[in-house]
XYZ file of C-alpha atoms in Angstrom:
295
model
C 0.000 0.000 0.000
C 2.577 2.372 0.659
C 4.562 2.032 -2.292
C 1.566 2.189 -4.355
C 0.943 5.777 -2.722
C 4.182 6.476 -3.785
C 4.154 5.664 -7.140
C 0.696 6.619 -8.028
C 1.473 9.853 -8.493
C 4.631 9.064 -11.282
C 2.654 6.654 -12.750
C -0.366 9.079 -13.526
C 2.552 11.312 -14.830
C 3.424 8.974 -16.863
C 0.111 8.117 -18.420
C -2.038 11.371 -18.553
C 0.592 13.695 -20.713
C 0.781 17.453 -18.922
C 1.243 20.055 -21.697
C 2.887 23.023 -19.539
C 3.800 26.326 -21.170
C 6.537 28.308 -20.370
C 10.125 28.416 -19.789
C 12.314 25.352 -21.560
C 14.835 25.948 -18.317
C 14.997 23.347 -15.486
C 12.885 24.351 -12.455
C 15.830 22.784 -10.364
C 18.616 25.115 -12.148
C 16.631 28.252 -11.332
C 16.021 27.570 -7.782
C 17.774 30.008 -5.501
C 19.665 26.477 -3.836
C 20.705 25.519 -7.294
C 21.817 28.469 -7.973
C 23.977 28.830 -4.833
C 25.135 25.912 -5.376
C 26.745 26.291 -8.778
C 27.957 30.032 -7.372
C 29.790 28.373 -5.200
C 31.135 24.726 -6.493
C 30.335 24.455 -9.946
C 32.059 27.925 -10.697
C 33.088 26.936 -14.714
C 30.692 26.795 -17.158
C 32.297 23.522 -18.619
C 32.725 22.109 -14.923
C 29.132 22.980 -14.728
C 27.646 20.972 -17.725
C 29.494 18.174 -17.405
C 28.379 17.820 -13.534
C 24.104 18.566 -14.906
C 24.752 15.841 -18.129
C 26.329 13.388 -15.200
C 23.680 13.566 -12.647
C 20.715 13.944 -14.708
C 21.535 10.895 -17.016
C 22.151 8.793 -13.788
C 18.792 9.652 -12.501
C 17.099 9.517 -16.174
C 18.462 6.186 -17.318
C 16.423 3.034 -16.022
C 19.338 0.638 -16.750
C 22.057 2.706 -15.067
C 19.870 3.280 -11.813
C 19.581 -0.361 -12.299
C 23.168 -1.204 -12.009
C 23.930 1.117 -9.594
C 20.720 -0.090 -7.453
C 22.702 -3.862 -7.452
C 26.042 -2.544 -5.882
C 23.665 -0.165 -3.280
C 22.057 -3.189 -2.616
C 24.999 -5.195 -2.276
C 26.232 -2.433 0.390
C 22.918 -2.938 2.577
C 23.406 -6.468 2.824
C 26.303 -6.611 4.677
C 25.281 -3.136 6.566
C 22.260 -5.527 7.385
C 24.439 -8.245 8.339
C 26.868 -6.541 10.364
C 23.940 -5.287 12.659
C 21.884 -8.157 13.081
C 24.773 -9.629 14.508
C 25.592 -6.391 16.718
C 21.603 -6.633 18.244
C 21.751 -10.394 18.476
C 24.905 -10.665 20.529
C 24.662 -7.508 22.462
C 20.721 -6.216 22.411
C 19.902 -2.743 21.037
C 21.297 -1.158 23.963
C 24.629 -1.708 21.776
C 23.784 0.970 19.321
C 24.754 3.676 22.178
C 28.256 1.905 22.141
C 30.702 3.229 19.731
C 31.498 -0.114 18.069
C 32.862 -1.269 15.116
C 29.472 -2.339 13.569
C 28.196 1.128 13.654
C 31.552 2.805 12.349
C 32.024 1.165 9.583
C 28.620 1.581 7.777
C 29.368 4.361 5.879
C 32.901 3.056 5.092
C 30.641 -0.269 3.662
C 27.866 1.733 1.749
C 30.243 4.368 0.684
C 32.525 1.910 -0.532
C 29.852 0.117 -3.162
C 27.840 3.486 -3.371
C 31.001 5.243 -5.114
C 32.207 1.517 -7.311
C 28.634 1.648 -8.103
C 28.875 5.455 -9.615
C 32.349 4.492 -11.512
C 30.960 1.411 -12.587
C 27.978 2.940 -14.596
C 30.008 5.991 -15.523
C 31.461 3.539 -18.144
C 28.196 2.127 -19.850
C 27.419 4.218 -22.556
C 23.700 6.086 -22.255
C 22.643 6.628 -26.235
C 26.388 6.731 -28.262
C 24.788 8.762 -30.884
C 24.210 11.479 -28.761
C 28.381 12.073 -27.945
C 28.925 13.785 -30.845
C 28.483 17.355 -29.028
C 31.105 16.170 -26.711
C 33.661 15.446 -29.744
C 33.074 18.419 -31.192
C 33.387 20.599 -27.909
C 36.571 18.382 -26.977
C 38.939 21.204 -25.690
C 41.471 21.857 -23.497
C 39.519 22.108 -21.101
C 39.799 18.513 -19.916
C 40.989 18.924 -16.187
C 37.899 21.103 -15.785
C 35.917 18.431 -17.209
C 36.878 15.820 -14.960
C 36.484 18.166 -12.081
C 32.843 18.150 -12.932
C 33.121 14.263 -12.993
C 34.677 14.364 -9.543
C 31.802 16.671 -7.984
C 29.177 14.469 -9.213
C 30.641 11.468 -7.404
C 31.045 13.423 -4.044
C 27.038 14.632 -4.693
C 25.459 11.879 -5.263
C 27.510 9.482 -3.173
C 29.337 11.262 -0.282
C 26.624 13.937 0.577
C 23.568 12.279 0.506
C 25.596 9.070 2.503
C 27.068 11.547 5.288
C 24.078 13.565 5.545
C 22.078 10.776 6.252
C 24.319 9.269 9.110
C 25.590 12.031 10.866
C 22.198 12.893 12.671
C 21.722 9.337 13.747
C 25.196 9.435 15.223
C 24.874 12.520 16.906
C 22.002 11.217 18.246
C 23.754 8.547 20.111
C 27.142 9.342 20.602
C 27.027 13.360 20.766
C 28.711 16.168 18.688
C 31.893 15.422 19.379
C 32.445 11.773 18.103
C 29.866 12.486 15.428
C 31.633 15.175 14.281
C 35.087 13.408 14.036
C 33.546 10.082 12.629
C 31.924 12.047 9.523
C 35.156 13.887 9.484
C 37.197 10.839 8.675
C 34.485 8.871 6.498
C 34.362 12.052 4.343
C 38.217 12.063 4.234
C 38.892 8.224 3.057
C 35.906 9.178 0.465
C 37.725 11.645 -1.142
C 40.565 9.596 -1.386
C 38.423 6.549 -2.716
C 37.191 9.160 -5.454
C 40.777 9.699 -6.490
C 41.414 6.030 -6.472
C 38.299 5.344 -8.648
C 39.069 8.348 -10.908
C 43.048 7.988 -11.316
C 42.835 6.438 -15.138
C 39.053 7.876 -16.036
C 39.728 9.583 -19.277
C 36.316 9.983 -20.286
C 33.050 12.314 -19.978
C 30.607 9.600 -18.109
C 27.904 7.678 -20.131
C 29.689 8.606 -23.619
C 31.894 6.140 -24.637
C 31.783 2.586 -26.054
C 31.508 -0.577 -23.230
C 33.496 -3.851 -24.619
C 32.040 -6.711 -22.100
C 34.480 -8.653 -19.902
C 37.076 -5.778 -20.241
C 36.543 -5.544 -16.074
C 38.131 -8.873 -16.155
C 36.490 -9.645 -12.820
C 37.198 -13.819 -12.654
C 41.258 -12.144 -11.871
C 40.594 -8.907 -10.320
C 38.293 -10.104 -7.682
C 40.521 -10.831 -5.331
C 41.802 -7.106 -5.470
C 38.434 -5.337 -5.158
C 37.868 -7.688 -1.660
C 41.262 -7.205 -0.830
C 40.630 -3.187 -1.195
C 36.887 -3.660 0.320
C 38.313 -4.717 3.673
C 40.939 -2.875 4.425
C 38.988 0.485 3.153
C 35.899 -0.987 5.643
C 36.979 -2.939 8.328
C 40.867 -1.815 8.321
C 39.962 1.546 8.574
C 37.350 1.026 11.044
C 39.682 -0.615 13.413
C 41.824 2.055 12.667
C 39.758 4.628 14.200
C 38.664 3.091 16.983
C 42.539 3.300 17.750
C 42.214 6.932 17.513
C 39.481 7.344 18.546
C 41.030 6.383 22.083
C 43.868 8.881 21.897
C 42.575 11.692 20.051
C 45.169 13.869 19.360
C 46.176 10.782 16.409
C 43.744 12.629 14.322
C 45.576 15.756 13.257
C 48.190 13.496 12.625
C 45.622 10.908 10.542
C 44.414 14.190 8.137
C 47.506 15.927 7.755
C 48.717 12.737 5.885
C 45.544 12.087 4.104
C 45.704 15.812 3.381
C 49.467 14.995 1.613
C 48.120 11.776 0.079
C 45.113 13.956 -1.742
C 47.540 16.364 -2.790
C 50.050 13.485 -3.946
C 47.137 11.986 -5.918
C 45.667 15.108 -7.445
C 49.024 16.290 -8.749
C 49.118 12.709 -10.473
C 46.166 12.950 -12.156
C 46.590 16.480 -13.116
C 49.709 15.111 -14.589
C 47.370 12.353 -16.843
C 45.157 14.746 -17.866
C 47.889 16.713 -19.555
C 49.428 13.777 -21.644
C 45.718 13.544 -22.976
C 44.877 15.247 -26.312
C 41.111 14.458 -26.365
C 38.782 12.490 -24.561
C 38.620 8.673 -24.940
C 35.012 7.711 -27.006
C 35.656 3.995 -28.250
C 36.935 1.018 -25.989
C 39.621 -1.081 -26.802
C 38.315 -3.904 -28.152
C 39.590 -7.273 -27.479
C 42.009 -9.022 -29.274
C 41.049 -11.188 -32.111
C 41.592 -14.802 -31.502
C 44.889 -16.486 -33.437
C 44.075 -18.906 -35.451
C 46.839 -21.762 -35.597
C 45.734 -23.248 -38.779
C 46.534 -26.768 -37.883
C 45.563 -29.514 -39.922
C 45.928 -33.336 -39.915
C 47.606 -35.185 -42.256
C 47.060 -39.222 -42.024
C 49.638 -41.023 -42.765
């Protein structure tokens, strides 16, 4: 019943066509938010439309939500996990604890939330379409992937953090709910520059050969990496979180590693000349034109 309710109201939308008059602009781009918003972090024009075409695709496309709804999902299973076995062992009395169940889900959703986003960035959207993109194909590239970079920290950092850190400050106070978002933000960021480091393309534009993840080899480096970024880092900061003055120490080096990282992908960006639009495609099988000869 309730998600009828809630999707009555798209589906009649969908159904009874609304002719509506008036401006062609998005209501959403002339809001007084939106427009704050791009004032103060989407400051180039370029920056700017690549951030819009990113976000609005994501939430347009059916298949793309799709995918990215699997690795969400994915995320909320083991959030779901982790806590059933935090209530069953210790009661819900446990969730006023600061315990390692609790810190780490938005380490385990942020995680799969921002895979999820780089994972659908590469499946093309309608390849017809990029040819706007190849002819506006500057120099402008670094600004480009800027916008790239925003979209990932809107639509998986913000919303994520924003979220959680009520819930914790309801439990654990200011304080620790302050630091805690402090340090899930900061690995984030530095996930984002992992995820981005070879992304030489504008999102949804470019050609998708299958198998090129090459998952059957590479899984055991995306658990590997999903551990340590979850449940390494969570035991990590229950460390500091016991002697507190570890955590100016903790950002000043993730403040060096950011730095370290952007100045390596600035350094990419310039050896580019245009923006990548086809896949490599696979290699064509060898034939070893063998043949029997009876004797």
């Amino acid at each position: 019943m309730i998600s009828y309710i809630l999707a009555y109201k798209r589906q009649l939308r969908k159904n009874v066509p609304v002719g509506r008059a008036g401006s062609a602009i998005d209501p959403a781009i002339k809001s007084p938010a939106a427009r704050l918003f791009h004032h103060l972090f989407l400051r180039s024009p370029r920056e700017r439309a690549t951030y819009c075409f990113t976000v609005k695709t994501l939430v347009r496309s059916q298949t793309h939500r799709t995918y990215f709804g699997a690795y969400l999902g994915v995320g909320l299973a083991f959030v779901v996990m982790g806590l059933v076995t935090l209530f069953t062992r210790h009661g819900f009395e446990a969730v006023f604890a600061v315990r390692s169940e609790l810190l780490s889900i938005p380490l385990v959703l942020g995680f799969f939330v921002l895979l999820g986003l780089r994972v659908v960035f590469s499946l093309p959207a309608y390849l017809p379409s990029n040819w706007i993109f190849r002819l506006t194909d500057g120099n402008n590239l670094s600004v480009c992937l800027s916008g790239v970079r925003k979209s990932m920290i809107a639509l998986g950092l913000l919303p994520l953090l924003g979220l959680a850190f009520p819930f914790y400050l309801k439990v654990w106070g200011w304080q620790t709910a302050a630091v805690h978002t402090a340090y899930c933000a900061t690995l984030s960021l530095i996930l984002i520059e992992v995820l981005l480091l070879r992304f030489d393309r504008i999102p949804f534009t470019c050609t998708y050969t299958p198998g090129s993840a090459n998952l059957k080899l590479l899984w055991p480096v995306y658990l590997f990496g999903f551990t340590n970024y979850a449940y390494t880092m969570t035991e990590l900061e229950q460390v500091l979180l016991r002697r507190p003055p570890l955590f100016i120490l903790f950002f000043c080096a993730s403040l060096v590693l950011l730095l370290a990282m952007s100045a390596c992908r600035k350094r990419q960006i310039r050896r580019l000349s245009a923006f990548r639009y086809e896949a490599e495609s696979a290699p064509a099988p060898e034939i070893l034109t063998l043949s029997y000869k009876p004797y």
